[in-house]
């Protein structure tokens, strides 16, 4: 049994226990659903991944404030699954939701925010919307130049993205 299979089994066992001891809309259930979704995405089981991530989202949208970081993470994970499925429009929609939350709650020089900008740029690039891609890549670069040392590999990636 590989690492992903073991991880999935562990999350499934955790879910079994949580379903017996937690109320149905408990945030810990959402975390476990999202974890199961992430492992399934890594295994290439995209519809299953999306199903679990959407279960997490249903809970998170009910019980968390609209600007909660766990909600941003959930949106980001769903976006990643949609991107893996080749559905750029849905991926972009969820990344924009991630961005909206992160811009509210994170410092303007957050590396997490830079990564989100970079991911949005990548989606726009995949959609051949190069001006939009460049706009978000530049936003990522602006942050990365502030927070990373001049030889950091992430800077190289950001510069390459802008050059593409």
PDB file of N, CA and C in Angstrom, residues 53 98 116 119:
ATOM      1  N   UNK A  53     -14.631  17.644  -1.244  1.00  0.00           N
ATOM      2  CA  UNK A  53     -14.326  19.061  -1.035  1.00  0.00           C
ATOM      3  C   UNK A  53     -15.613  19.887  -0.969  1.00  0.00           C
ATOM      4  N   UNK A  98     -10.989  32.677  -3.194  1.00  0.00           N
ATOM      5  CA  UNK A  98      -9.826  32.576  -2.307  1.00  0.00           C
ATOM      6  C   UNK A  98      -9.159  33.932  -2.175  1.00  0.00           C
ATOM      7  N   UNK A 116      -1.491  32.800  -4.483  1.00  0.00           N
ATOM      8  CA  UNK A 116      -2.825  32.853  -5.076  1.00  0.00           C
ATOM      9  C   UNK A 116      -2.808  33.693  -6.344  1.00  0.00           C
ATOM     10  N   UNK A 119      -1.282  31.639  -9.007  1.00  0.00           N
ATOM     11  CA  UNK A 119      -2.208  30.609  -9.491  1.00  0.00           C
ATOM     12  C   UNK A 119      -3.272  31.200 -10.409  1.00  0.00           C
TER      13      UNK A 119
END
